PDB file of C-alpha atoms and ligand atoms in Angstrom:
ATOM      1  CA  UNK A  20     -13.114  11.558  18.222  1.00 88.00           C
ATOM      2  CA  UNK A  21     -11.953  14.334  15.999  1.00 91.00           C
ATOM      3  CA  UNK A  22     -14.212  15.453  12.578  1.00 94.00           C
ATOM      4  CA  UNK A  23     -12.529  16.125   9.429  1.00 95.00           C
ATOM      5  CA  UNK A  24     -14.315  16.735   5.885  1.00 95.00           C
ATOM      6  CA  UNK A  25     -12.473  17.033   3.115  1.00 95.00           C
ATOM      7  CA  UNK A  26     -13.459  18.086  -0.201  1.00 95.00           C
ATOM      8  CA  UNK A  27     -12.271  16.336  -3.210  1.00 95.00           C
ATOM      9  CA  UNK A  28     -13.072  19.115  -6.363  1.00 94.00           C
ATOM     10  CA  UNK A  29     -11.837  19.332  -9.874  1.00 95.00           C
ATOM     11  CA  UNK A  30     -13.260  19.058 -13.284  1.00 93.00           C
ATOM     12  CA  UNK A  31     -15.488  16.326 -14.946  1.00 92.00           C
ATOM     13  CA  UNK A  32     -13.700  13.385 -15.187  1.00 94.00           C
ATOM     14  CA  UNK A  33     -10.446  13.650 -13.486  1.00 96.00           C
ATOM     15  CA  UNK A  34     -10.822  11.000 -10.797  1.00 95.00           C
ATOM     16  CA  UNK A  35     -12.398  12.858  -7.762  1.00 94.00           C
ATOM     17  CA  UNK A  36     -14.718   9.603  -7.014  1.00 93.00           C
ATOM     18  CA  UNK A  37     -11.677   6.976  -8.274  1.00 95.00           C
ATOM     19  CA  UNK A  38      -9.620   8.683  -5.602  1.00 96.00           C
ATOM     20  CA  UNK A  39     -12.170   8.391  -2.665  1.00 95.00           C
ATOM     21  CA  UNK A  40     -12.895   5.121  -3.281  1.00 93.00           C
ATOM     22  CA  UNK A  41      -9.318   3.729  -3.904  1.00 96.00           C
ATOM     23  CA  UNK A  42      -8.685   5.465  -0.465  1.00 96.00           C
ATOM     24  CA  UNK A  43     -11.663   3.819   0.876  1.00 94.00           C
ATOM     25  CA  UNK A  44     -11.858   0.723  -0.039  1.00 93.00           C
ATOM     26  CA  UNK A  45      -8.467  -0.171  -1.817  1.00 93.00           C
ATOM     27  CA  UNK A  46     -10.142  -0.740  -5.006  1.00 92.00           C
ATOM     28  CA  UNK A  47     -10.674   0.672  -8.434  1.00 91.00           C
ATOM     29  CA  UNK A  48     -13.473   0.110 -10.013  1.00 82.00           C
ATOM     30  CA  UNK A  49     -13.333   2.159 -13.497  1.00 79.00           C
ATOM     31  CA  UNK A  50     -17.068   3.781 -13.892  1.00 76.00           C
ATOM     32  CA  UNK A  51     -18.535   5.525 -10.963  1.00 71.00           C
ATOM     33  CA  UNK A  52     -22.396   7.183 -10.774  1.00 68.00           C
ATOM     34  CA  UNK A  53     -21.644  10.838 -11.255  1.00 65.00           C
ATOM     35  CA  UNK A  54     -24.896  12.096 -11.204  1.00 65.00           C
ATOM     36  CA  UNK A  55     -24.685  12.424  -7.482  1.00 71.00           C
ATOM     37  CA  UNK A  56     -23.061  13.816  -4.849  1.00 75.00           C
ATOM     38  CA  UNK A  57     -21.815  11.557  -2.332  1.00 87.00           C
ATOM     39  CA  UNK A  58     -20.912  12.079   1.431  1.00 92.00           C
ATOM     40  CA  UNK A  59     -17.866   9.303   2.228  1.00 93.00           C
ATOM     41  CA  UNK A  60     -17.423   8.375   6.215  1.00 94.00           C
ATOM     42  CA  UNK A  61     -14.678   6.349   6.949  1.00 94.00           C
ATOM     43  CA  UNK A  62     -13.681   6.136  10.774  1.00 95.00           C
ATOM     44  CA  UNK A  63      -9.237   5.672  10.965  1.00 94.00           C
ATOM     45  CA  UNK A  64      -6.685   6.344  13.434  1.00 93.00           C
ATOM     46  CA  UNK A  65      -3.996   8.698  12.623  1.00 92.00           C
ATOM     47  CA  UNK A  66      -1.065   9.118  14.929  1.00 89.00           C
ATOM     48  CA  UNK A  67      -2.948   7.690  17.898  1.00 90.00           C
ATOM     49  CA  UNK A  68      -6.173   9.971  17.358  1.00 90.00           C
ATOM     50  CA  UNK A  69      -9.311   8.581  16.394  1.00 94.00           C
ATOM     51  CA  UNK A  70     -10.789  10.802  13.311  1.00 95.00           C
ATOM     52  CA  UNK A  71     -14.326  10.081  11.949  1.00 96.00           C
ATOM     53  CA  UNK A  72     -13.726  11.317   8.386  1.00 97.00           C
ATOM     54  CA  UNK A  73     -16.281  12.641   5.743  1.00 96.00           C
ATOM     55  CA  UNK A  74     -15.485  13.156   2.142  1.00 96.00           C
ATOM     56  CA  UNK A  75     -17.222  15.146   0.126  1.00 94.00           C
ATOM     57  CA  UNK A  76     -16.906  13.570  -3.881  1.00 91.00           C
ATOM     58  CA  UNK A  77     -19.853  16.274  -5.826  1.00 87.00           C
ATOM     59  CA  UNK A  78     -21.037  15.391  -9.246  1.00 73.00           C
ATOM     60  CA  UNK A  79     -19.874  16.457 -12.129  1.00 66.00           C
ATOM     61  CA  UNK A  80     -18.711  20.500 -12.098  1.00 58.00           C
ATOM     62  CA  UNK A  81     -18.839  22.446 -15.239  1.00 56.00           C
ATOM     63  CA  UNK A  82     -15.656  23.557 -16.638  1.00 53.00           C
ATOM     64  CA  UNK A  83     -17.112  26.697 -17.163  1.00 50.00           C
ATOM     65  CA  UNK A  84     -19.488  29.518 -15.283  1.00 50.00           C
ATOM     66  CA  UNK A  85     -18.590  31.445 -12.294  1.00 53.00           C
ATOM     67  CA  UNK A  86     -17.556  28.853  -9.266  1.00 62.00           C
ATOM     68  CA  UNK A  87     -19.699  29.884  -6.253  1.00 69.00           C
ATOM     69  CA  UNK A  88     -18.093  27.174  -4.265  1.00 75.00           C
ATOM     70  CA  UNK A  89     -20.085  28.982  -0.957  1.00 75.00           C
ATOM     71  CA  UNK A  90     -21.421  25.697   0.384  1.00 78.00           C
ATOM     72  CA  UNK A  91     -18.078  23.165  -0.093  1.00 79.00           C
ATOM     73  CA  UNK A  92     -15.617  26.260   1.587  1.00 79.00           C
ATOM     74  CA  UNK A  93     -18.091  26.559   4.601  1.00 83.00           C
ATOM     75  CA  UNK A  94     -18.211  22.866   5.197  1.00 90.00           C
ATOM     76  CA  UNK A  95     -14.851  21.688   4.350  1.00 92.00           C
ATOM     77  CA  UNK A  96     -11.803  21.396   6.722  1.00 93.00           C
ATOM     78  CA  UNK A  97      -9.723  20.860   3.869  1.00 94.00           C
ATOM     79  CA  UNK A  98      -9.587  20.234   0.111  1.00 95.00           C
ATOM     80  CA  UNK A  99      -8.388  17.821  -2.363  1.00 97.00           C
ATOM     81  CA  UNK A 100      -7.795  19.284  -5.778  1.00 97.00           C
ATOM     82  CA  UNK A 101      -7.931  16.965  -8.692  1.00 98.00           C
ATOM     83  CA  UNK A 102      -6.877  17.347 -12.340  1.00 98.00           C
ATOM     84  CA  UNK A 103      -6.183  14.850 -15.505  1.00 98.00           C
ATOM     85  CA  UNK A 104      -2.584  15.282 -16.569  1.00 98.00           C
ATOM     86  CA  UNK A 105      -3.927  14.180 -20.490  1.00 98.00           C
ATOM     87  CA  UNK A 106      -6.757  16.818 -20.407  1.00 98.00           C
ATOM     88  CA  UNK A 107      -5.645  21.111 -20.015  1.00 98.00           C
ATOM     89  CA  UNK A 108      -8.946  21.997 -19.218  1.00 97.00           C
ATOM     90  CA  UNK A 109      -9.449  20.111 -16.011  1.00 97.00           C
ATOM     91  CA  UNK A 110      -5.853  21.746 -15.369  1.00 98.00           C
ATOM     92  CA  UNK A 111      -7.231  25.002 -15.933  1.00 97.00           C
ATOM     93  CA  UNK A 112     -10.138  24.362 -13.774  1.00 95.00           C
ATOM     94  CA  UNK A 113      -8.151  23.005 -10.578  1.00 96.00           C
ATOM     95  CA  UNK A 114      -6.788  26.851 -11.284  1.00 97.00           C
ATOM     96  CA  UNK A 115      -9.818  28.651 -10.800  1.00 94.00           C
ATOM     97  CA  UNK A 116     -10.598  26.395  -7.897  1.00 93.00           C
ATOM     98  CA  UNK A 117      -7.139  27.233  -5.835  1.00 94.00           C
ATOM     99  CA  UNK A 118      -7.859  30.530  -6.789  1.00 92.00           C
ATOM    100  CA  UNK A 119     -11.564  30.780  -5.521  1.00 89.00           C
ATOM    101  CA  UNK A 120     -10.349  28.634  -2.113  1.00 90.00           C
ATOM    102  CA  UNK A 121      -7.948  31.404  -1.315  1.00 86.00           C
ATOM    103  CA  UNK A 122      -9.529  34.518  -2.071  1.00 83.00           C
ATOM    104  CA  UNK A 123     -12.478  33.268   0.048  1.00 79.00           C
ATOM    105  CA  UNK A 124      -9.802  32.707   3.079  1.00 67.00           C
ATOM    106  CA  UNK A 125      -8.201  36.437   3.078  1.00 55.00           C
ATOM    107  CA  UNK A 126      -8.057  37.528   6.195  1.00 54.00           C
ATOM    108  CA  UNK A 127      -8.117  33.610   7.953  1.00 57.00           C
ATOM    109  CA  UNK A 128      -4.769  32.131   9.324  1.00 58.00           C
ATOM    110  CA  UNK A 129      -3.225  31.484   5.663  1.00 59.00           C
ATOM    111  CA  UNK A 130      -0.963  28.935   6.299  1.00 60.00           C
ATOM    112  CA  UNK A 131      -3.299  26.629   7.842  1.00 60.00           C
ATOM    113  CA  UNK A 132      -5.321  27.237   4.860  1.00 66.00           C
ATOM    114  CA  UNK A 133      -2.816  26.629   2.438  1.00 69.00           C
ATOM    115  CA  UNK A 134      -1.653  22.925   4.171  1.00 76.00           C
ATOM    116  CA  UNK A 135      -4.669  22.059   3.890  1.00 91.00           C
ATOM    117  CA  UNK A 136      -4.935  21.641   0.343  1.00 95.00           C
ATOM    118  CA  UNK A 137      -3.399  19.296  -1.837  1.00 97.00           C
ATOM    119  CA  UNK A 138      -3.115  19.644  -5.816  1.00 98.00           C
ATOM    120  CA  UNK A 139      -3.181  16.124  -7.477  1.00 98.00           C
ATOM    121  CA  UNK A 140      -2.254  15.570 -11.077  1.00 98.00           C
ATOM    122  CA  UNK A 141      -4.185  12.145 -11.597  1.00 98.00           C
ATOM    123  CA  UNK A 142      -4.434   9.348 -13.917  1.00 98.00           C
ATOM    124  CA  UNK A 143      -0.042   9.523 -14.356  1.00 98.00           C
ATOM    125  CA  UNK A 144      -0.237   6.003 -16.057  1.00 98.00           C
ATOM    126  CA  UNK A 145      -1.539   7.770 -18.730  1.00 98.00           C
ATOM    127  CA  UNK A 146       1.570   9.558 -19.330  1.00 96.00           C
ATOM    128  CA  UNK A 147       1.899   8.872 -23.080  1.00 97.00           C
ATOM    129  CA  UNK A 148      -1.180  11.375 -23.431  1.00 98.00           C
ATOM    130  CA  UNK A 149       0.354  13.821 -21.519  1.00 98.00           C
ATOM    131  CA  UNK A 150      -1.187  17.607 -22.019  1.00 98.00           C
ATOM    132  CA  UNK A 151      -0.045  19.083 -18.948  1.00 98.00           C
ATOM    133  CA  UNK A 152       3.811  18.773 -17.326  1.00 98.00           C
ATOM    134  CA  UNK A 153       4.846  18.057 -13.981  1.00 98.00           C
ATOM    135  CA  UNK A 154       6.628  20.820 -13.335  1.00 98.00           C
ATOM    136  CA  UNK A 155       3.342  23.164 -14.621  1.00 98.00           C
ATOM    137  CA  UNK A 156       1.317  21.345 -11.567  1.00 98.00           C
ATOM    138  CA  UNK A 157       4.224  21.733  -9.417  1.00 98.00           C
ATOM    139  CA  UNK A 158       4.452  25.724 -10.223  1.00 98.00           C
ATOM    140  CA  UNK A 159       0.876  25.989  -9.905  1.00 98.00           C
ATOM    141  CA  UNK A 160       1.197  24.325  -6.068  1.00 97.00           C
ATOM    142  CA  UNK A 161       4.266  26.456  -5.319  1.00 96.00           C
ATOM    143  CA  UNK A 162       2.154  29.861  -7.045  1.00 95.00           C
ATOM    144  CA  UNK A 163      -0.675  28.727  -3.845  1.00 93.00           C
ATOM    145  CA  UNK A 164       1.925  27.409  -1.724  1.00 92.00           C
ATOM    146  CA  UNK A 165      -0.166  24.185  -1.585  1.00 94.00           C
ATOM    147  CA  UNK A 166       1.174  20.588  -1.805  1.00 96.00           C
ATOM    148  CA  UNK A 167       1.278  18.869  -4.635  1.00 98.00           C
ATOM    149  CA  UNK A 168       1.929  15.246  -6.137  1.00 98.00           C
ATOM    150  CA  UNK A 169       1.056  13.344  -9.294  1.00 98.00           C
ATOM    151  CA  UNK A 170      -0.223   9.899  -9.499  1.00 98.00           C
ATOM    152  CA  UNK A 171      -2.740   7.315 -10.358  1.00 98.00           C
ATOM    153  CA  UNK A 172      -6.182   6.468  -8.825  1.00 98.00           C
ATOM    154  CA  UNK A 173      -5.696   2.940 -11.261  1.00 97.00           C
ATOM    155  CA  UNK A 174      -2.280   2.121 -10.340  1.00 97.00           C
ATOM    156  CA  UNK A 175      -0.982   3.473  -7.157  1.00 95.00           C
ATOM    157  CA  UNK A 176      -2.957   2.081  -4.110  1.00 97.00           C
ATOM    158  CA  UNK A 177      -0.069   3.144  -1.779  1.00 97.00           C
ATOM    159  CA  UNK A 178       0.591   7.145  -2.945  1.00 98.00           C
ATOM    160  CA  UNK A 179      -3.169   7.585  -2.721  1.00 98.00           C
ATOM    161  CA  UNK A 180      -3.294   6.862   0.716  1.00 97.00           C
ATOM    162  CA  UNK A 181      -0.005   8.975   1.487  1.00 97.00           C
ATOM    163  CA  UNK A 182      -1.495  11.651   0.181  1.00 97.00           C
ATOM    164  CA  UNK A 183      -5.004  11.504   2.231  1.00 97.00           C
ATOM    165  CA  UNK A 184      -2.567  10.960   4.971  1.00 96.00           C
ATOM    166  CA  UNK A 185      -0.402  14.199   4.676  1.00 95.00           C
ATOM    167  CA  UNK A 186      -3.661  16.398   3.990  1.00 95.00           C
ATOM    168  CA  UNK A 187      -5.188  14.797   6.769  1.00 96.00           C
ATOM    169  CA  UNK A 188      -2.142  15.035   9.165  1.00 94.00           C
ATOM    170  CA  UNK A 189      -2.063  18.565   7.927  1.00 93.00           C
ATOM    171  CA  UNK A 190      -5.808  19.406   9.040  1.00 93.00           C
ATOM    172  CA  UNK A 191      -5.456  17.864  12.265  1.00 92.00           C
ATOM    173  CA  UNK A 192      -2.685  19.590  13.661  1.00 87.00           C
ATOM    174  CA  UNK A 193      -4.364  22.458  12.402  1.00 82.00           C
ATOM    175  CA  UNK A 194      -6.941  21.928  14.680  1.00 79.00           C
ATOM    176  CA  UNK A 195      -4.274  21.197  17.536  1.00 72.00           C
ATOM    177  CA  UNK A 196      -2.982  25.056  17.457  1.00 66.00           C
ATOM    178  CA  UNK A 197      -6.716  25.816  17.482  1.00 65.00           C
ATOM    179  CA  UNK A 198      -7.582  23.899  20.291  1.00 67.00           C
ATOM    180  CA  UNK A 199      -4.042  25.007  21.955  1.00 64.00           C
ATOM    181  CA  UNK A 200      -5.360  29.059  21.156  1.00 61.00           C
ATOM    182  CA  UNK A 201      -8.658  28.194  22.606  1.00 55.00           C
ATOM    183  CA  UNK A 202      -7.897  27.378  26.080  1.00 53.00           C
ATOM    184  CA  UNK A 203      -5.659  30.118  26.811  1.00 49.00           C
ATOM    185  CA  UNK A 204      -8.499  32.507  25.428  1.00 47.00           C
ATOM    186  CA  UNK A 205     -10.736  30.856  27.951  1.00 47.00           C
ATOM    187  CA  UNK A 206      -8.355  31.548  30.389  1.00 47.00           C
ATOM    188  CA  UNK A 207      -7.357  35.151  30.100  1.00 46.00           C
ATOM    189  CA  UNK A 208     -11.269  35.342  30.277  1.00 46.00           C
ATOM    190  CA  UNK A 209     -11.412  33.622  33.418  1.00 47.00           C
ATOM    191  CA  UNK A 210      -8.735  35.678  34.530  1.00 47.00           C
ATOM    192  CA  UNK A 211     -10.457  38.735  33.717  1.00 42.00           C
ATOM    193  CA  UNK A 212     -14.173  37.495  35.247  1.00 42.00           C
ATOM    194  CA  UNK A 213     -11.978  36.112  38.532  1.00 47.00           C
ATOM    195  CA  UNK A 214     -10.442  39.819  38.633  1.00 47.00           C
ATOM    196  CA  UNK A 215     -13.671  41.570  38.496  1.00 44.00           C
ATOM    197  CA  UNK A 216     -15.775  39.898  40.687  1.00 43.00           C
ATOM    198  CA  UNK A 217     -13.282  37.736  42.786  1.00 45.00           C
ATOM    199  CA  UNK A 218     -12.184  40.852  44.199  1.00 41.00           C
ATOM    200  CA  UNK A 219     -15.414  42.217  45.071  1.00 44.00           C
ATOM    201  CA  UNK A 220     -16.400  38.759  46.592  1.00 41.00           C
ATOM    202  CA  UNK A 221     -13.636  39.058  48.817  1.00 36.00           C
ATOM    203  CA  UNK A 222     -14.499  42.239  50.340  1.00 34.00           C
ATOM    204  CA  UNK A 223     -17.959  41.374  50.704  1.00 30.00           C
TER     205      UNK A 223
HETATM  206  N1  LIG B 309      -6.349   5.570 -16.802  1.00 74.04           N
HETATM  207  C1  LIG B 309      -6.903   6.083 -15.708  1.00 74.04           C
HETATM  208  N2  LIG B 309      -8.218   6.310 -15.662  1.00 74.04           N
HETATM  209  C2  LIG B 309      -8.733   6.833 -14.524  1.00 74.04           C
HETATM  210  C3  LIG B 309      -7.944   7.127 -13.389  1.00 74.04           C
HETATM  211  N3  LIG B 309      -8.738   7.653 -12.436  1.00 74.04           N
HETATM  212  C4  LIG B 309      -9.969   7.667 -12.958  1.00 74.04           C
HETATM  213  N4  LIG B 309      -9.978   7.183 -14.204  1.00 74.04           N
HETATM  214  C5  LIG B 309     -11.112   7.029 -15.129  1.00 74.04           C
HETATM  215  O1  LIG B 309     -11.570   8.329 -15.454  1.00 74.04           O
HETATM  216  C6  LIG B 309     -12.988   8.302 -15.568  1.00 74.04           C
HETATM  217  C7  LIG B 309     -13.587   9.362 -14.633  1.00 74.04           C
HETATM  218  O2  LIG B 309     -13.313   8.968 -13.310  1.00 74.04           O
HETATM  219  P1  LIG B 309     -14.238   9.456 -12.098  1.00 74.04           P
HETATM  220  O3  LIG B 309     -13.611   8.988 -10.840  1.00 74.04           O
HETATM  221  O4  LIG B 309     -15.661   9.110 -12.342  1.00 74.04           O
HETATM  222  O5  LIG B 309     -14.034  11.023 -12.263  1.00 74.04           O
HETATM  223  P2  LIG B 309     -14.864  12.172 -11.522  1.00 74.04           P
HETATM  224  O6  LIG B 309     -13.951  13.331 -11.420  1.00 74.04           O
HETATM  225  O7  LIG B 309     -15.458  11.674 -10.254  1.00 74.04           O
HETATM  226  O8  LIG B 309     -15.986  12.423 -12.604  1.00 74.04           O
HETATM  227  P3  LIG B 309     -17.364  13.258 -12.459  1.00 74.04           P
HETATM  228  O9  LIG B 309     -18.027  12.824 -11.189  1.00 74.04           O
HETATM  229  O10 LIG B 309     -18.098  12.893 -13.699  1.00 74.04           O
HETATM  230  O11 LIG B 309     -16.978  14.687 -12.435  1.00 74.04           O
HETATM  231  C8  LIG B 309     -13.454   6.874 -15.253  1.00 74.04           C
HETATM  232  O12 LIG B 309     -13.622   6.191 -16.465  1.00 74.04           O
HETATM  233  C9  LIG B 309     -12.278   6.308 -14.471  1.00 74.04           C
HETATM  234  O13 LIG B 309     -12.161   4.914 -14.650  1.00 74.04           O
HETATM  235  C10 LIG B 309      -6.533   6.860 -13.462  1.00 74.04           C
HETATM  236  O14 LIG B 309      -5.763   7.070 -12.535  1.00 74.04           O
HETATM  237  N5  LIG B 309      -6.081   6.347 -14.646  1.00 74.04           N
END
């Protein structure tokens, strides 16, 4: 069983909880509590691997204020980032927040960081209140060389769930050059251990 948590962040209002629980249960429901923070688990199969999934959906974040973010970049595998297409300030926030994820992962393998985070422009039926153009979300994606779509938590069941798919695909063969680094590590270790004191066994 493989462990992914993903993150879904943006600014007050813009569908984070609409979008975990279309994924997770199909539905939309319109109102959701968001004086909490809620931890999602969902167990799926993806490609043949069994993945026990946790979601992270916080409460309401403050458009304004430095973003410490500390806790969600330790504990997240990857990150969904949500705006409003009919409201520029949750646009401007889902800046700070690409910005904030990749300054805190100079220095880590960037391009697994970088697939592992998807910009969404949400609520796309609302179109005819537009404040913020596709191709702006899609230049902010290509600016932090994330991936990027535009939809609706209300109307589009079926591009929700692509999208946790590709982020989650993403993650998880992530993990599968990890776990293809780690053994060979191990081994030149072995290697090393077996060279040392293999050698001295032998003479003994
Ligand atoms: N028209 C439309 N409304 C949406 C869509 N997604 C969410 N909403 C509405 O937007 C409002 C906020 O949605 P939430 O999912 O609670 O947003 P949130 O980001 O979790 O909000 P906070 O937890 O308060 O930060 C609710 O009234 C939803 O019904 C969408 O795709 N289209």
């Amino acid at each position: 069983m493989t462990e992914v948590k993903l993150a879904v962040l943006g600014g007050s209002g813009a569908g984070k909880s609409a979008l975990a629980v279309r994924f997770l249960t199909r539905r939309f429901i319109g109102e959701y509590a968001s004086s909490a923070e809620c931890i999602y688990t969902k167990h799926l199969s993806l490609d043949g691997r069994q993945i026990h999934l946790e979601i992270y959906d916080p409460c309401s974040q403050p458009h304004r204020g430095k973003l410490s973010l500390t806790g969600e970049l330790h504990w997240a595998d990857g990150f969904i980032i949500v705006y409003d297409i009919s409201d520029r300030a949750s646009f401007a926030f889902a800046k700070a927040l690409l910005y904030r994820i990749r300054e805190s992962h100079i220095g880590a393998c960037k391009k697994m960081v970088e697939s592992s985070v998807f910009l969404v422009g949400n609520k796309q039926d609302l179109c005819h209140m537009r404040e913020v153009g596709w191709d702006e979300g899609q230049k902010l994606a290509i600016d932090n060389k994330c991936q990027f779509c535009e939809l609706s938590a209300a109307e589009h069941y079926q591009e929700v769930v692509a999208m946790f798919m590709k982020v989650l695909r993403n993650i998880t063969s992530n993990f599968k050059v990890k776990e293809k680094r780690r053994p060979s590590g191990s081994k030149s270790m072995a290697k090393l251990i077996n060279n040392v004191f293999g050698k001295r066994r032998k003479s003994v």
